[in-house]
Coordinates of C-alpha atoms in Angstrom, one line a residue:
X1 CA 0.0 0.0 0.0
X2 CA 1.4 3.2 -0.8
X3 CA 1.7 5.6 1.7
X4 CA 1.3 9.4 1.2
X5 CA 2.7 10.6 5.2
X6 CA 1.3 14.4 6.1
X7 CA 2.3 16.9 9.0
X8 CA -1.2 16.9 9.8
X9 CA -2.3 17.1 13.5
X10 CA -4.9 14.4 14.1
X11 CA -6.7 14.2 17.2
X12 CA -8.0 10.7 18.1
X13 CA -11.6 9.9 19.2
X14 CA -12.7 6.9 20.0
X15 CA -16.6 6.3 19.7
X16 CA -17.7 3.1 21.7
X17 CA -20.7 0.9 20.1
X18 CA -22.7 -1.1 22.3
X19 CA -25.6 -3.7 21.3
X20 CA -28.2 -3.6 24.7
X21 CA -28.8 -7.1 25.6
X22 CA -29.4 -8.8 28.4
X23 CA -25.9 -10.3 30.3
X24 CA -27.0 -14.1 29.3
X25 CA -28.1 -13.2 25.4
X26 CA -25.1 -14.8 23.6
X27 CA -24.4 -13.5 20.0
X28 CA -26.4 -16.6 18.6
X29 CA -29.5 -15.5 20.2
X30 CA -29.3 -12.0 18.4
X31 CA -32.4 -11.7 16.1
X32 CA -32.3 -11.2 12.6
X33 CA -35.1 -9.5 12.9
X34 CA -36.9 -6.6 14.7
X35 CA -40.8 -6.1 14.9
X36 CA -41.1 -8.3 12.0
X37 CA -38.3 -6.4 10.0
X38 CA -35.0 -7.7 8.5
X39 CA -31.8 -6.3 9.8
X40 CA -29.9 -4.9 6.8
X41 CA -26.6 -6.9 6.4
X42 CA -24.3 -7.3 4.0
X43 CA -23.3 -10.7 4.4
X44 CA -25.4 -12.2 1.3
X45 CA -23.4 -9.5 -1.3
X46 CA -20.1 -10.6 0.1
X47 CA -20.9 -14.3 0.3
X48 CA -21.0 -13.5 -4.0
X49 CA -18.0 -11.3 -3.9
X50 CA -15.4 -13.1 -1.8
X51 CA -14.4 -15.4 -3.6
X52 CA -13.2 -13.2 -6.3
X53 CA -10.9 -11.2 -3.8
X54 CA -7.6 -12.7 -3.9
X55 CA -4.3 -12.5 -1.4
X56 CA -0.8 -11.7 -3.4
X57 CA 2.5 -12.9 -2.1
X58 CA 5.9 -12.2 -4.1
X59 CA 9.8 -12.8 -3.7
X60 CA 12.3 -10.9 -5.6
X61 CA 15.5 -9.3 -5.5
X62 CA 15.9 -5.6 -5.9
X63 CA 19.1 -3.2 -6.0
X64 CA 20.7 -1.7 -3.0
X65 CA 23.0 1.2 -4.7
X66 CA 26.4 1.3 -3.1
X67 CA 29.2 3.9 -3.5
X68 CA 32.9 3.8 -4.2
X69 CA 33.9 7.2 -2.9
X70 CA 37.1 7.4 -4.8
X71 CA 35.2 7.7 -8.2
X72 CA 32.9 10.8 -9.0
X73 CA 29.8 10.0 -9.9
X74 CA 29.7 11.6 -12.9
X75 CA 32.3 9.0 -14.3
X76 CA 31.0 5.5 -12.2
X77 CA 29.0 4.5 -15.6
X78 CA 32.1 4.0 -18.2
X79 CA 33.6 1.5 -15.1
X80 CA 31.4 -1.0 -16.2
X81 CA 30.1 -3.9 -14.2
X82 CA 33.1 -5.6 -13.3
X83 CA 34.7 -2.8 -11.3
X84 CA 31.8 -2.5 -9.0
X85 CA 31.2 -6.4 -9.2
X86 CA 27.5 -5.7 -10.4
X87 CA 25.4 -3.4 -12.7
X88 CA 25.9 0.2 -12.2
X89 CA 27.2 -0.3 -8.8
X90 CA 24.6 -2.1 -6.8
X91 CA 23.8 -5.3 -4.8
X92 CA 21.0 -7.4 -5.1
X93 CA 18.7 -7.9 -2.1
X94 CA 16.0 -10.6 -1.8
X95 CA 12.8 -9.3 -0.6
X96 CA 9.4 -10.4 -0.2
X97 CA 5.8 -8.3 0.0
X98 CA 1.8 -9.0 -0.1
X99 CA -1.0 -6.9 -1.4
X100 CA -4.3 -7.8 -2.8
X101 CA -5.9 -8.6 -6.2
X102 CA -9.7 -9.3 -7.6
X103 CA -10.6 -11.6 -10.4
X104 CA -11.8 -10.1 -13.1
X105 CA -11.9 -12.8 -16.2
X106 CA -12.6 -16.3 -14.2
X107 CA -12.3 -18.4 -17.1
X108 CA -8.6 -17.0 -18.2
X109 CA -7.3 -15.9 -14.5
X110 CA -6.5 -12.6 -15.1
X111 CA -6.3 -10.9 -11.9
X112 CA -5.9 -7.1 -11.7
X113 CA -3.8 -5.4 -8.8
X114 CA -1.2 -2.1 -8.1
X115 CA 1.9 -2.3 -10.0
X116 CA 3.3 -1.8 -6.9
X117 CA 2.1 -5.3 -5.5
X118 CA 4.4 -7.3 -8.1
X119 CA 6.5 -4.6 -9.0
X120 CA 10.5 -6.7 -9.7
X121 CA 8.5 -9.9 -8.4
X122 CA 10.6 -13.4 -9.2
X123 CA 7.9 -15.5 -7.7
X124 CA 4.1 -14.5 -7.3
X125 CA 2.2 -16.7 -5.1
X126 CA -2.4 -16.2 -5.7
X127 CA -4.3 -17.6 -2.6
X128 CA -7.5 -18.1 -3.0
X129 CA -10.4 -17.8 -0.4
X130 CA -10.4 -21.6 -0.7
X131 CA -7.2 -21.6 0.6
X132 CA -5.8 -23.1 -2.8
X133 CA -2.5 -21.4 -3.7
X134 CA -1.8 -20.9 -7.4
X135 CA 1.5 -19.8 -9.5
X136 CA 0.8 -16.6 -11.2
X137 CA 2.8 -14.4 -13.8
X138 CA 2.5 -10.7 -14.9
X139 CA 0.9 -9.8 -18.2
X140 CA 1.2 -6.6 -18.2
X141 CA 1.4 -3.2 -16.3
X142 CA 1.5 0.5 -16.7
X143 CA 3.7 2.0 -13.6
X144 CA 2.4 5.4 -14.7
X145 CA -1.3 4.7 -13.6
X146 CA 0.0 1.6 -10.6
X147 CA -2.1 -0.8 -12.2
X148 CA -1.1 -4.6 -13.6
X149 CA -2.7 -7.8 -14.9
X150 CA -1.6 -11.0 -13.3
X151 CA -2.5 -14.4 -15.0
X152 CA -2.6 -18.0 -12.7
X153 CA -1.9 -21.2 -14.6
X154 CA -4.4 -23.9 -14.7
X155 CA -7.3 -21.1 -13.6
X156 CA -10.5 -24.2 -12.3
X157 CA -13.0 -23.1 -10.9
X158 CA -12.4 -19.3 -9.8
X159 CA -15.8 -16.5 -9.3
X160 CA -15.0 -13.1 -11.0
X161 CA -16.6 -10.0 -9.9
X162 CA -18.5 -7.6 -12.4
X163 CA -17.1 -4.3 -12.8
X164 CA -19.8 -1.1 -12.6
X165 CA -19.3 2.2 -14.8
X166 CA -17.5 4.1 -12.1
X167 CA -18.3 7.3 -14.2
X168 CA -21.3 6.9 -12.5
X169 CA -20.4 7.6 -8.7
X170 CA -21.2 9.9 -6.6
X171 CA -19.9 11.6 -3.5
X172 CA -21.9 9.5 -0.5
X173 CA -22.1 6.7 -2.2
X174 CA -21.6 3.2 0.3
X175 CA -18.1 1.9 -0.6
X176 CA -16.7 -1.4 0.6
X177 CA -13.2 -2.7 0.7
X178 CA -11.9 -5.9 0.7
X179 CA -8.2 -7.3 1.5
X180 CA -5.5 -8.8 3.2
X181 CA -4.3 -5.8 5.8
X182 CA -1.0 -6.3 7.3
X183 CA -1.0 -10.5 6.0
X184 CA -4.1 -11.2 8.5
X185 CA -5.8 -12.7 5.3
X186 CA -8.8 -11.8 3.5
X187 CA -10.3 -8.5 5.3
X188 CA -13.6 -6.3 5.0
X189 CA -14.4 -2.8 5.9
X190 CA -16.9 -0.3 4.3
X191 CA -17.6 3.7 4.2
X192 CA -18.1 6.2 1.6
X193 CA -17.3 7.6 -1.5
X194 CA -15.5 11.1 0.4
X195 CA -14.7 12.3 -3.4
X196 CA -14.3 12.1 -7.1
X197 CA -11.2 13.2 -9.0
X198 CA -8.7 13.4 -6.4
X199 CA -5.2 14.0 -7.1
X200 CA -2.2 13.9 -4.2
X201 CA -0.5 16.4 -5.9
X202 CA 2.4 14.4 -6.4
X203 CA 5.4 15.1 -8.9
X204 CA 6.1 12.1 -9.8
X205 CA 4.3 11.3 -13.1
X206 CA 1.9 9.6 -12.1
X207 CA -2.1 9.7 -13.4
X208 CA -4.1 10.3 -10.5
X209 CA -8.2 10.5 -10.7
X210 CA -8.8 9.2 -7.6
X211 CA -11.8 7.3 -5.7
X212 CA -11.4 8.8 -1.9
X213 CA -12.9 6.8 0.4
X214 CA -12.7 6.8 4.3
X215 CA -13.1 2.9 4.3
X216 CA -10.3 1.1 6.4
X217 CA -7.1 0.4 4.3
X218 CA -3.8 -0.2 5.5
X219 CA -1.1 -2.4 4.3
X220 CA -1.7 -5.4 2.2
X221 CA -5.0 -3.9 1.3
X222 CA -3.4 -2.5 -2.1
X223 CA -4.2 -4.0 -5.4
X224 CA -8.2 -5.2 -3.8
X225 CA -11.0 -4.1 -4.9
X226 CA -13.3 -1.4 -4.1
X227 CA -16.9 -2.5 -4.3
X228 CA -20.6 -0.7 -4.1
X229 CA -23.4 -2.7 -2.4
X230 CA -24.2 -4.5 -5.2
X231 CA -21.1 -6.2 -5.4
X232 CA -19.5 -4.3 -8.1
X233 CA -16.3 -3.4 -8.7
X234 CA -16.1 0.4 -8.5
X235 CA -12.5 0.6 -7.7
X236 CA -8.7 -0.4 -6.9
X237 CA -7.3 0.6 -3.2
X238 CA -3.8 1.8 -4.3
X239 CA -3.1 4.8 -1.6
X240 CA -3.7 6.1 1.6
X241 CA -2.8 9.4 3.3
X242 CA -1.8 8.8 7.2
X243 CA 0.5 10.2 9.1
X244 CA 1.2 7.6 11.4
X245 CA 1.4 4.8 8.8
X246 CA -2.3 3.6 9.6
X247 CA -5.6 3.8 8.5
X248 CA -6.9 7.3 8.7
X249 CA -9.9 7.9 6.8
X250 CA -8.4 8.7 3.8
X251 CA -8.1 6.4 1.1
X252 CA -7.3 6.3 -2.8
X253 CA -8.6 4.1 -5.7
X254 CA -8.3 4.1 -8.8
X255 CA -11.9 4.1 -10.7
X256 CA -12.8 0.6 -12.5
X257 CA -13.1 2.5 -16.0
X258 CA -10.1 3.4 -15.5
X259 CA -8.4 0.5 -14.7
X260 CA -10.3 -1.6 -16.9
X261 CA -9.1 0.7 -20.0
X262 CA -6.0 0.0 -19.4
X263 CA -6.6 -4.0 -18.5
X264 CA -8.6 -4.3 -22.0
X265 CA -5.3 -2.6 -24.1
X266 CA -2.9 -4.9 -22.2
X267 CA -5.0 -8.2 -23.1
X268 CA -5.4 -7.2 -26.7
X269 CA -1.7 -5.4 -27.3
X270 CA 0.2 -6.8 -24.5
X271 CA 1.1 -3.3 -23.6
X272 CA -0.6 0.2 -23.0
X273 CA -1.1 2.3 -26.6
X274 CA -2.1 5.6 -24.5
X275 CA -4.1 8.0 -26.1
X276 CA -2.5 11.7 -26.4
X277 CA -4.9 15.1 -27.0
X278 CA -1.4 17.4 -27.4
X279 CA -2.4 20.3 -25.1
X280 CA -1.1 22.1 -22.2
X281 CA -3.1 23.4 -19.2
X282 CA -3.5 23.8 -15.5
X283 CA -6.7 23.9 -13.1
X284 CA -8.7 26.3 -12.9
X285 CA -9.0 29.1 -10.5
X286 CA -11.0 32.4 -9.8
X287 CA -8.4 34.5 -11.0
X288 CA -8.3 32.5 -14.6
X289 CA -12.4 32.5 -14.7
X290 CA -12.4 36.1 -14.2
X291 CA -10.1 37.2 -16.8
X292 CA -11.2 34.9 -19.1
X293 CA -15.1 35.4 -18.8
X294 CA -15.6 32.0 -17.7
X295 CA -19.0 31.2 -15.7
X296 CA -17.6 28.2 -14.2
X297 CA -15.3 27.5 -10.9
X298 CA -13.6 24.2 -12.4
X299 CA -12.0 22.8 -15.1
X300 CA -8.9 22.0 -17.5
X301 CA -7.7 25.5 -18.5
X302 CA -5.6 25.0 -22.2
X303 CA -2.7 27.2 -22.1
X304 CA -1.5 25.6 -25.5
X305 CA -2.6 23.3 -27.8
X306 CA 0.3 21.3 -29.3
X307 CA 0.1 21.6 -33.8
X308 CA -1.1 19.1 -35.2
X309 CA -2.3 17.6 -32.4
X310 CA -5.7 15.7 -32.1
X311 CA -6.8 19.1 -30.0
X312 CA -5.9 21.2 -32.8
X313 CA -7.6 19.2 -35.4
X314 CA -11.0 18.8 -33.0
X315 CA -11.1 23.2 -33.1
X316 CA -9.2 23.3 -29.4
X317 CA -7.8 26.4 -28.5
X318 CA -6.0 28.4 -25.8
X319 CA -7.4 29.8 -23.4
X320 CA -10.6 27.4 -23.6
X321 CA -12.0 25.3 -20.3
X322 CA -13.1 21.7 -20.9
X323 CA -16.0 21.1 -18.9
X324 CA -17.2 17.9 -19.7
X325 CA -15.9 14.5 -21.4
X326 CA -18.8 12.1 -23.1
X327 CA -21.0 14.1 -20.5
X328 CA -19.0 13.4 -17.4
X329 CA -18.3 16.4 -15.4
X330 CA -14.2 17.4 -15.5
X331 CA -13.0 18.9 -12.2
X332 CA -9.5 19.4 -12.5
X333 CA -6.6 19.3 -15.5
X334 CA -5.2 16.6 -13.5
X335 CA -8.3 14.3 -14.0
X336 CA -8.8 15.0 -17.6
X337 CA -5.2 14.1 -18.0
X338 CA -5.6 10.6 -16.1
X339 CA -8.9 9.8 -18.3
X340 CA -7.1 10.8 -21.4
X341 CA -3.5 9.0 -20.6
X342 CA -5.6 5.7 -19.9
X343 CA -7.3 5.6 -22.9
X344 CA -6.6 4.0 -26.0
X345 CA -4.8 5.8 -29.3
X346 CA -7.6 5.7 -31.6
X347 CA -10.4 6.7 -28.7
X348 CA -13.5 9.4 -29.5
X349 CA -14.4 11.4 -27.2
X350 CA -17.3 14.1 -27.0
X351 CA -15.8 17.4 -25.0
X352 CA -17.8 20.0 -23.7
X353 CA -15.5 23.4 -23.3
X354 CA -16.2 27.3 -22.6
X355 CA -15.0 29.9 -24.6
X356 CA -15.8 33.8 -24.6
X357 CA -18.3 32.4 -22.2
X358 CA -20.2 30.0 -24.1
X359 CA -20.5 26.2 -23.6
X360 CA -19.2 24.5 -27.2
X361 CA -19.1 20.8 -28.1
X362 CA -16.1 18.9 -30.3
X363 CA -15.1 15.6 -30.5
X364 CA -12.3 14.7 -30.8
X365 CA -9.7 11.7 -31.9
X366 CA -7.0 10.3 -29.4
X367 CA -3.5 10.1 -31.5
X368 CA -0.7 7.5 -29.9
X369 CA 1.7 9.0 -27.9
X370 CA 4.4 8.8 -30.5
X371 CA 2.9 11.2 -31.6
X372 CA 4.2 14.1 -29.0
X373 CA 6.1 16.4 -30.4
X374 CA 6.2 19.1 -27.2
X375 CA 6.6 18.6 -23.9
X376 CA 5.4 14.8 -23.5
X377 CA 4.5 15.0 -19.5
X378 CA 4.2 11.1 -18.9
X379 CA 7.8 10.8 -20.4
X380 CA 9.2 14.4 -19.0
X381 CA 7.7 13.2 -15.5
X382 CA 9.3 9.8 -15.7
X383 CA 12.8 11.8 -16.1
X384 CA 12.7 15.2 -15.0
X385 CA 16.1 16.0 -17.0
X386 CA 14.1 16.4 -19.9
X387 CA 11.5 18.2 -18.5
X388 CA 11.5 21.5 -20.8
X389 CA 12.4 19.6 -23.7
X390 CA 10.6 19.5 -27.0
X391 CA 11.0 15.7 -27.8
X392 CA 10.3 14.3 -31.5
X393 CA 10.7 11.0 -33.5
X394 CA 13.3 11.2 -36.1
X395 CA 14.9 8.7 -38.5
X396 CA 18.3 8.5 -36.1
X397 CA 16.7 8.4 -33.0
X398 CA 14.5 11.1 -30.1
X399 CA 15.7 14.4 -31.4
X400 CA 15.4 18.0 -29.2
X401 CA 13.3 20.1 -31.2
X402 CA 13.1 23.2 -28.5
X403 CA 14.7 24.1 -25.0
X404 CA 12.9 26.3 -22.9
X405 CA 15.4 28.6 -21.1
X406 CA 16.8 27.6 -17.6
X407 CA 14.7 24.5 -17.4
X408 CA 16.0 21.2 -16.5
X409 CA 16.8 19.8 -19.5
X410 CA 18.9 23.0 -20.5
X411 CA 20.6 22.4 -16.9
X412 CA 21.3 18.9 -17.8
X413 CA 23.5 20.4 -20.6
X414 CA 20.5 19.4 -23.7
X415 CA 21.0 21.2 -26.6
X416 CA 18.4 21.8 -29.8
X417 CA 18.9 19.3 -32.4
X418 CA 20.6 16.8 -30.2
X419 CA 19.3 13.3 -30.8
X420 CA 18.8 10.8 -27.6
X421 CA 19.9 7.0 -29.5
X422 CA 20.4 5.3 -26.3
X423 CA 20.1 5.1 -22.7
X424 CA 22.9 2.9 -20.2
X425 CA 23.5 1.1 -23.9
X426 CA 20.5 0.3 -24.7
X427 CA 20.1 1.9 -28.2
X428 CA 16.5 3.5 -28.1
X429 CA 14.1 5.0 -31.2
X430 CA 11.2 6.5 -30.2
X431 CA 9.5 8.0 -27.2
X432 CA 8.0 4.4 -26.2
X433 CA 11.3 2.9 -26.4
X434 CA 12.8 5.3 -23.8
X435 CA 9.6 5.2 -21.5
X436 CA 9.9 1.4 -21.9
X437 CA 13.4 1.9 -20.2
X438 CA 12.9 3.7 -17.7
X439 CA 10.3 1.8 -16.8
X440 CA 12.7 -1.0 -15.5
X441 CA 13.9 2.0 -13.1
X442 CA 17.3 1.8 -13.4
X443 CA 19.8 2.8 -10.7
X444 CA 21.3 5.1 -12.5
X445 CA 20.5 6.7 -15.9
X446 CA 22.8 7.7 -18.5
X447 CA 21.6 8.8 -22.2
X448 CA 23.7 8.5 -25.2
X449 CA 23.0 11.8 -26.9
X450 CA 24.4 12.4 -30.4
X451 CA 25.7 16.2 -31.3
X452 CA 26.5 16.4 -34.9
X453 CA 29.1 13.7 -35.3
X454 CA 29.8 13.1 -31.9
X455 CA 28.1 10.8 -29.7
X456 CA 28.7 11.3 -25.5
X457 CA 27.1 10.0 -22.6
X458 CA 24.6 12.5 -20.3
X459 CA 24.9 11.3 -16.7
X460 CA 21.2 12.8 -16.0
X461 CA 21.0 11.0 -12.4

């Protein structure tokens, strides 16, 4: 479970919650019903859903970096392995975890969890309610969005859950959550949908349209499944925010449309083809709305829309507020960006925007990510050194099309028209090729860069 810590200052209350009985009533002799009326429970719902939740153990080894202090680090990479002993310096350290996972195709055994449950898992080990333990392997992931697609062999007799449109929830909104909390084993807890389209704020790349929920997670709960009282999947429990490193009311997952986008393009492609629109943008605020005319208090702003791009061709302009997607309120640049990033190149969409004050519709086209030409943010995240950099496919390799003054990628020592060929030797093409390595997080990170007829190494970190 990943855990987002805060300075907040919690103050602890504890609410006691007492059943009046008489001292020899025993739990048995509860009734099941009251002046002819059934208690609500949900103990039939779960009796359908249970079996679908899964626990996840894994083994692996991952890389503990360790420095020689007699070589700067600017020059550790051209050692090589045999200096250090190992690759780029490190030692390998066994490790295991758990986390959660839900069923979602019974008859192949796909399984969908977090990334970060199987993330540089050797071994993965599925129990079952049942107690049954099955081998399983990864199909796929997208690190970008924490979510992957497990497979078990020999899948017999295994109960997958249904998955709702979670386009359809709203704030209040009965949530239940289902895992296996600190390795106890299969665990449930239940609340309420507390949001829609949360984002952490975090810098890290990531695409964040959160389901809050102040349902009980902890760790081991990640990767499980969110469900409303139907017994639907609404979501995946990926996150919490605690200070203390427990449950505190405030949890994260990521919406079953969303995940399921992504599930759907791994199963057909074995990978994720994310869709691009080619703008740039922020949220917006009052001081935006005002200046711009705009009768509306959120948003995606445009600040630019990239040329050529599947905005420019749908009429997008800057200084326009999207509103709406197929009808579905937008809140926030960050969860347009999310929605749009899981989808599939090749996706239509319907988009609802303001501009000069008036409400205008478009639809529009997702292009592949290729594509990018400006400013790619799910590959400039991934390596803030080229954040600021205008990246482009070209015949030799990524070239640098534009370099915004004093940004990092000018710090890093980029220069326009330098073409990236290959990163810690691994010769690379296009934009997917580099986001495919850097995907394997290596331990350090060094890009071959061709200048004209020289080619050099850029220790970016």
């Amino acid at each position: 479970m990943k855990i987002k810590k805060t300075s907040f200052t919690l103050t602890a209350i504890a609410l006691g919650l007492s059943v009046l009985t008489s001292p020899l009533t025993t739990m048995a002799e509860l009734p099941n019903e009251v002046a002819g009326t059934t208690l609500p429970t949900l103990a039939p719902m779960l009796e359908k859903v249970l079996p679908a939740v899964v626990s996840i153990n894994v083994e692996g080894k991952e890389q503990n970096t360790v420095r020689n202090q007699n070589i700067p680090e600017e020059f550790r990479f051209f050692f090589g392995d045999d200096f250090f002993g190992n690759r780029g310096g490190s030692i390998p350290r066994q490790f295991k975890g758990m986390g959660s996972g839900v069923i979602i195709n019974a008859q192949k055994g796909y399984i969908l969890t977090n990334n970060h449950v199987i993330d540089k898992a050797d071994k993965i080990t599925v129990i079952l309610q049942d107690g049954r333990e099955l081998k399983g392997k990864v199909v796929g992931t997208d690190t970008q969005s924490d979510v992957a697609l497990v497979q078990v062999e020999n899948p017999k007799n295994l109960t997958e859950i249904s998955i709702a449109d979670s386009d359809k929830l709203r704030i209040g909104d009965f949530t239940v959550a289902v895992g296996n909390p600190f390795g106890l084993g299969q665990t449930v807890t239940s609340g309420i949908v507390s949001a829609l389209g949360r984002s952490t704020g975090s810098d890290s790349g990531t695409y964040e349209n959160y389901i809050q929920t102040d349902a009980a997670v902890n760790r081991g709960n990640s990767g499980g499944p969110l469900i409303n009282l139907n017994g639907e999947l609404i979501g995946i429990n990926t996150a919490i925010i605690s200070p203390s490193g427990g449950n505190a009311g405030i949890a994260f997952a990521i919406p079953s449309n969303m995940a399921n986008n992504l599930v759907q393009q791994i199963i057909e492609f074995g990978e994720v083809r994310r869709g691009v629109l080619g703008i740039k943008g922020g949220e917006l605020n009052a001081d935006l709305a005002k200046a711009f005319n705009i009768d509306a208090q959120q948003g995606a702003f445009i600040s630019e829309v990239l040329p050529n791009s599947a905005a420019a061709k749908a009429g997008l302009k800057a200084g326009d507020v999207i509103t709406e997607l197929n009808g579905q309120r937008i809140r926030s640049f960050a969860e347009l960006r999310a929605k749009i990033a899981t989808s599939g190149a090749g996706k239509k969409f319907e988009l609802t925007y303001l501009r000069d004050g008036k409400a205008e519709k478009t639809e529009v086209t997702l292009q592949a990510d290729d594509f990018v030409n400006s400013g790619e943010t799910s590959t400039n995240n991934m390596l803030p050194a080229l954040e600021g950099a205008s990246l482009t496919n070209s015949k030799e390799g990524i070239e640098i099309e534009k370099i915004e003054k004093n940004s990092p990628a000018a710090q890093s020592g980029l220069k326009v028209g330098d073409v990236i060929v290959g990163i810690n030797r691994q010769p690379i093409k296009t934009l997917k090729d580099l986001r495919n390595a850097l995907d394997e997080k290596p331990s350090a990170i060094a890009l071959n860069v061709k200048r004209g007829q020289n080619n050099f190494y850029l220790l970016v970190q």
